[in-house]
Amino acid sequence: MTPLLLLAFHATAGERTFAFSYGYGTVPKGGVELEQYTTAYGKDGSSVYFWEHQTELEYGITDKLEAGLYLVQGHWESDPLSFRGYKARLRYRFGNAGGSPFGANAYVEYIGSPTFDEHGVELKAIFAGEVKRFEWAVNVEYEVEFGSELVQEIEPTFGAGIHVARPVVVGIEGKFEQYIKPSGNEGPFLFVGPSIHLAGQGGKVWWTLAAIAPVTPLTIEDQGVTIRSLVAVNL
């Protein structure tokens, strides 16, 4: 395969190949991207889902430093949509973007409730890379929430995919969850499942869909299959 054809398989800056893990690229300086997350959290053994909707605006402060602002809404299937809070984050990319077998990002996020009476901080180390048609990502996340009780969460995630064509990546994703609470720890829990990523010409528009199911016998709040759709447009 010629270098030109190899280049055609690389994801563009800011493009998310995986729904539950960040990749290596960031939005370039002055670039703006609008992303819409829709996540359905199923109850184990039930057809009832909690739906969470996140609208995020990303901006490239520099070619390596990216900022994001989220508005979060959610509802159970039979309930009306309600506002659930804000998120704001920074992500910094080490090294050059595009086609590297290994790269790293540092990520910090603030999480606030609608009335700002509860707060959280999320820290994440992002490792990702591409080798020919193969793409991978590993995110190591630590989150602490300050509310009615102090809750700490450790959540590593992973994704691996094959570029079957420039616009199409098929893969597998997974995540672990471990909760540390004064009332008692919960986990670790493991979820694994398939994913697909579709990109328009030049990566201006793209869509990622993944569904992960519990592998461990018990999950947080009897959580069952989780489905996430992520749609983005470069403005």
CSV table of C-alpha atoms in Angstrom, one decimal:
chain,number,residue,atom,x,y,z
A,1,MET,CA,0.0,0.0,0.0
A,2,THR,CA,1.4,3.4,-1.0
A,3,PRO,CA,2.0,6.2,1.6
A,4,LEU,CA,-0.8,8.1,0.0
A,5,LEU,CA,-3.3,5.3,0.5
A,6,LEU,CA,-2.1,4.8,4.1
A,7,LEU,CA,-2.7,8.5,4.8
A,8,ALA,CA,-6.3,8.1,3.5
A,9,PHE,CA,-7.1,5.8,6.4
A,10,HIS,CA,-6.0,8.2,9.2
A,11,ALA,CA,-8.7,9.9,11.2
A,12,THR,CA,-8.8,13.6,11.0
A,13,ALA,CA,-8.1,15.9,13.9
A,14,GLY,CA,-10.8,15.8,16.6
A,15,GLU,CA,-12.6,12.8,15.0
A,16,ARG,CA,-13.8,10.3,17.5
A,17,THR,CA,-13.5,6.7,16.3
A,18,PHE,CA,-14.7,5.3,19.6
A,19,ALA,CA,-17.9,6.2,21.6
A,20,PHE,CA,-16.5,5.6,25.1
A,21,SER,CA,-12.8,6.5,24.6
A,22,TYR,CA,-11.0,9.6,23.3
A,23,GLY,CA,-8.5,9.2,20.5
A,24,TYR,CA,-5.3,11.2,20.0
A,25,GLY,CA,-6.3,14.0,17.7
A,26,THR,CA,-7.6,17.4,18.8
A,27,VAL,CA,-9.5,20.2,17.1
A,28,PRO,CA,-7.0,22.5,15.3
A,29,LYS,CA,-6.4,26.1,16.4
A,30,GLY,CA,-9.5,28.2,15.7
A,31,GLY,CA,-11.5,25.1,14.7
A,32,VAL,CA,-15.1,24.6,16.1
A,33,GLU,CA,-16.9,21.3,16.4
A,34,LEU,CA,-20.4,20.5,17.6
A,35,GLU,CA,-20.9,17.1,19.1
A,36,GLN,CA,-24.2,15.5,20.2
A,37,TYR,CA,-24.0,12.5,22.6
A,38,THR,CA,-27.1,10.3,23.1
A,39,THR,CA,-26.6,7.5,25.7
A,40,ALA,CA,-29.2,5.0,26.7
A,41,TYR,CA,-28.5,3.2,30.0
A,42,GLY,CA,-30.6,0.0,30.3
A,43,LYS,CA,-31.7,-1.7,33.5
A,44,ASP,CA,-30.5,-5.3,33.7
A,45,GLY,CA,-33.3,-7.7,32.6
A,46,SER,CA,-35.6,-4.8,31.7
A,47,SER,CA,-36.5,-2.9,28.6
A,48,VAL,CA,-36.6,0.5,30.5
A,49,TYR,CA,-33.8,2.9,29.7
A,50,PHE,CA,-32.5,6.2,31.1
A,51,TRP,CA,-31.6,8.6,28.3
A,52,GLU,CA,-28.9,11.1,28.7
A,53,HIS,CA,-28.2,13.8,26.1
A,54,GLN,CA,-25.0,15.9,26.0
A,55,THR,CA,-24.5,18.8,23.6
A,56,GLU,CA,-20.8,19.8,23.4
A,57,LEU,CA,-19.1,22.7,21.7
A,58,GLU,CA,-15.4,22.2,21.2
A,59,TYR,CA,-12.9,24.9,20.3
A,60,GLY,CA,-9.2,24.7,19.4
A,61,ILE,CA,-7.3,27.2,21.5
A,62,THR,CA,-4.1,26.1,19.9
A,63,ASP,CA,-3.2,23.2,17.7
A,64,LYS,CA,-2.6,21.1,20.8
A,65,LEU,CA,-5.0,22.6,23.4
A,66,GLU,CA,-8.7,22.0,23.0
A,67,ALA,CA,-11.6,23.3,25.2
A,68,GLY,CA,-15.1,21.9,25.5
A,69,LEU,CA,-18.4,23.1,27.1
A,70,TYR,CA,-21.3,20.7,27.6
A,71,LEU,CA,-25.0,21.0,28.5
A,72,VAL,CA,-26.4,17.8,29.9
A,73,GLN,CA,-30.1,16.7,29.9
A,74,GLY,CA,-31.8,13.4,30.7
A,75,HIS,CA,-35.0,11.5,31.4
A,76,TRP,CA,-36.4,8.1,32.0
A,77,GLU,CA,-38.5,6.8,29.0
A,78,SER,CA,-41.9,7.9,30.3
A,79,ASP,CA,-40.7,11.2,31.9
A,80,PRO,CA,-40.1,14.6,30.4
A,81,LEU,CA,-36.6,15.9,29.5
A,82,SER,CA,-34.9,17.7,32.4
A,83,PHE,CA,-31.7,19.8,32.6
A,84,ARG,CA,-29.0,17.9,34.6
A,85,GLY,CA,-26.0,20.2,34.6
A,86,TYR,CA,-22.9,21.6,33.0
A,87,LYS,CA,-19.4,20.4,32.1
A,88,ALA,CA,-16.3,22.3,31.0
A,89,ARG,CA,-13.0,20.7,30.1
A,90,LEU,CA,-9.6,21.1,28.6
A,91,ARG,CA,-7.6,18.5,26.7
A,92,TYR,CA,-3.9,18.8,25.7
A,93,ARG,CA,-2.2,16.8,23.1
A,94,PHE,CA,1.5,15.9,23.4
A,95,GLY,CA,3.4,15.6,20.1
A,96,ASN,CA,2.2,15.9,16.5
A,97,ALA,CA,-1.2,14.7,15.3
A,98,GLY,CA,-1.9,12.1,12.6
A,99,GLY,CA,-0.9,8.6,11.9
A,100,SER,CA,1.3,8.0,14.9
A,101,PRO,CA,1.4,4.5,16.5
A,102,PHE,CA,1.4,6.0,20.0
A,103,GLY,CA,0.3,9.4,21.3
A,104,ALA,CA,-0.9,10.8,24.6
A,105,ASN,CA,-3.3,13.5,25.9
A,106,ALA,CA,-4.0,15.0,29.3
A,107,TYR,CA,-7.6,15.8,30.2
A,108,VAL,CA,-9.3,17.7,33.0
A,109,GLU,CA,-13.0,18.4,33.4
A,110,TYR,CA,-15.3,20.3,35.8
A,111,ILE,CA,-18.8,18.9,36.4
A,112,GLY,CA,-21.5,21.0,37.9
A,113,SER,CA,-25.2,20.4,38.9
A,114,PRO,CA,-27.9,22.8,37.6
A,115,THR,CA,-27.8,24.8,40.8
A,116,PHE,CA,-24.1,24.4,41.4
A,117,ASP,CA,-24.7,22.7,44.8
A,118,GLU,CA,-22.9,19.6,43.7
A,119,HIS,CA,-19.5,19.5,41.9
A,120,GLY,CA,-17.1,17.0,40.4
A,121,VAL,CA,-13.7,16.9,38.8
A,122,GLU,CA,-12.6,14.3,36.2
A,123,LEU,CA,-9.0,13.6,35.3
A,124,LYS,CA,-8.0,11.5,32.4
A,125,ALA,CA,-4.9,10.2,30.7
A,126,ILE,CA,-5.5,9.3,27.1
A,127,PHE,CA,-3.3,7.0,25.0
A,128,ALA,CA,-4.0,6.2,21.4
A,129,GLY,CA,-2.5,5.4,18.0
A,130,GLU,CA,-2.8,4.1,14.5
A,131,VAL,CA,-0.8,1.4,12.7
A,132,LYS,CA,-1.9,1.1,9.0
A,133,ARG,CA,-5.6,0.1,9.2
A,134,PHE,CA,-5.6,-0.6,12.9
A,135,GLU,CA,-6.6,2.0,15.5
A,136,TRP,CA,-6.6,1.8,19.3
A,137,ALA,CA,-7.3,3.9,22.4
A,138,VAL,CA,-7.0,3.5,26.1
A,139,ASN,CA,-8.3,6.1,28.6
A,140,VAL,CA,-7.6,6.0,32.3
A,141,GLU,CA,-10.1,8.1,34.2
A,142,TYR,CA,-10.4,9.2,37.8
A,143,GLU,CA,-13.5,11.2,38.9
A,144,VAL,CA,-14.4,12.6,42.3
A,145,GLU,CA,-17.9,14.0,43.1
A,146,PHE,CA,-18.7,16.3,46.0
A,147,GLY,CA,-22.3,16.0,46.8
A,148,SER,CA,-24.4,14.4,49.6
A,149,GLU,CA,-21.4,12.0,49.9
A,150,LEU,CA,-17.9,11.9,48.5
A,151,VAL,CA,-17.9,9.5,45.6
A,152,GLN,CA,-14.7,8.4,43.7
A,153,GLU,CA,-14.8,6.6,40.4
A,154,ILE,CA,-12.0,4.8,38.6
A,155,GLU,CA,-13.0,4.1,35.0
A,156,PRO,CA,-10.5,2.8,32.4
A,157,THR,CA,-11.9,2.4,28.9
A,158,PHE,CA,-10.5,0.9,25.7
A,159,GLY,CA,-11.3,0.6,22.0
A,160,ALA,CA,-9.7,-1.2,19.1
A,161,GLY,CA,-10.9,-0.9,15.5
A,162,ILE,CA,-10.1,-1.8,11.9
A,163,HIS,CA,-10.5,0.7,9.0
A,164,VAL,CA,-12.4,-1.5,6.5
A,165,ALA,CA,-12.6,1.7,4.3
A,166,ARG,CA,-11.7,5.3,4.8
A,167,PRO,CA,-15.2,6.2,6.0
A,168,VAL,CA,-15.8,3.0,8.0
A,169,VAL,CA,-14.2,1.6,11.2
A,170,VAL,CA,-15.6,-1.5,12.9
A,171,GLY,CA,-14.3,-2.3,16.4
A,172,ILE,CA,-14.8,-3.4,19.9
A,173,GLU,CA,-15.1,-1.2,23.0
A,174,GLY,CA,-15.1,-1.7,26.7
A,175,LYS,CA,-14.9,-0.1,30.1
A,176,PHE,CA,-14.3,-0.9,33.8
A,177,GLU,CA,-16.1,0.8,36.6
A,178,GLN,CA,-15.0,0.9,40.3
A,179,TYR,CA,-16.8,3.1,42.8
A,180,ILE,CA,-15.4,4.1,46.2
A,181,LYS,CA,-18.0,5.5,48.6
A,182,PRO,CA,-18.2,6.0,52.4
A,183,SER,CA,-21.2,3.7,52.4
A,184,GLY,CA,-19.3,0.9,50.7
A,185,ASN,CA,-17.4,0.3,47.5
A,186,GLU,CA,-19.1,-1.0,44.3
A,187,GLY,CA,-17.3,-2.9,41.5
A,188,PRO,CA,-15.3,-3.6,39.6
A,189,PHE,CA,-17.7,-4.0,36.7
A,190,LEU,CA,-16.8,-4.7,33.1
A,191,PHE,CA,-18.7,-3.9,30.0
A,192,VAL,CA,-17.7,-4.9,26.4
A,193,GLY,CA,-19.4,-4.7,23.0
A,194,PRO,CA,-19.1,-3.7,19.3
A,195,SER,CA,-18.8,-0.3,17.7
A,196,ILE,CA,-18.9,1.3,14.2
A,197,HIS,CA,-17.7,4.7,13.0
A,198,LEU,CA,-18.7,6.4,9.8
A,199,ALA,CA,-17.1,9.6,8.5
A,200,GLY,CA,-17.9,12.0,5.7
A,201,GLN,CA,-15.4,13.2,3.2
A,202,GLY,CA,-12.6,15.0,5.1
A,203,GLY,CA,-14.1,14.2,8.4
A,204,LYS,CA,-16.3,17.3,8.5
A,205,VAL,CA,-19.3,15.1,9.6
A,206,TRP,CA,-19.0,11.8,11.5
A,207,TRP,CA,-21.0,9.4,13.5
A,208,THR,CA,-19.9,6.7,16.1
A,209,LEU,CA,-22.3,4.1,17.5
A,210,ALA,CA,-21.4,1.5,20.2
A,211,ALA,CA,-23.3,-0.9,22.5
A,212,ILE,CA,-21.6,-2.4,25.5
A,213,ALA,CA,-23.1,-5.1,27.8
A,214,PRO,CA,-22.1,-6.2,31.3
A,215,VAL,CA,-19.7,-9.1,31.5
A,216,THR,CA,-19.6,-9.2,35.3
A,217,PRO,CA,-22.7,-10.7,37.0
A,218,LEU,CA,-23.6,-7.5,39.0
A,219,THR,CA,-23.4,-3.9,37.8
A,220,ILE,CA,-23.9,-0.5,39.3
A,221,GLU,CA,-27.7,-0.1,40.0
A,222,ASP,CA,-28.2,-3.3,38.0
A,223,GLN,CA,-27.1,-1.5,34.9
A,224,GLY,CA,-27.6,-3.5,31.7
A,225,VAL,CA,-26.7,-2.7,28.1
A,226,THR,CA,-25.4,0.8,27.4
A,227,ILE,CA,-25.8,2.2,23.9
A,228,ARG,CA,-24.1,5.5,22.8
A,229,SER,CA,-24.5,7.5,19.6
A,230,LEU,CA,-22.0,10.3,19.0
A,231,VAL,CA,-22.6,12.7,16.0
A,232,ALA,CA,-20.4,15.6,15.2
A,233,VAL,CA,-20.2,18.5,12.7
A,234,ASN,CA,-17.1,20.7,12.1
A,235,LEU,CA,-18.4,24.2,11.8
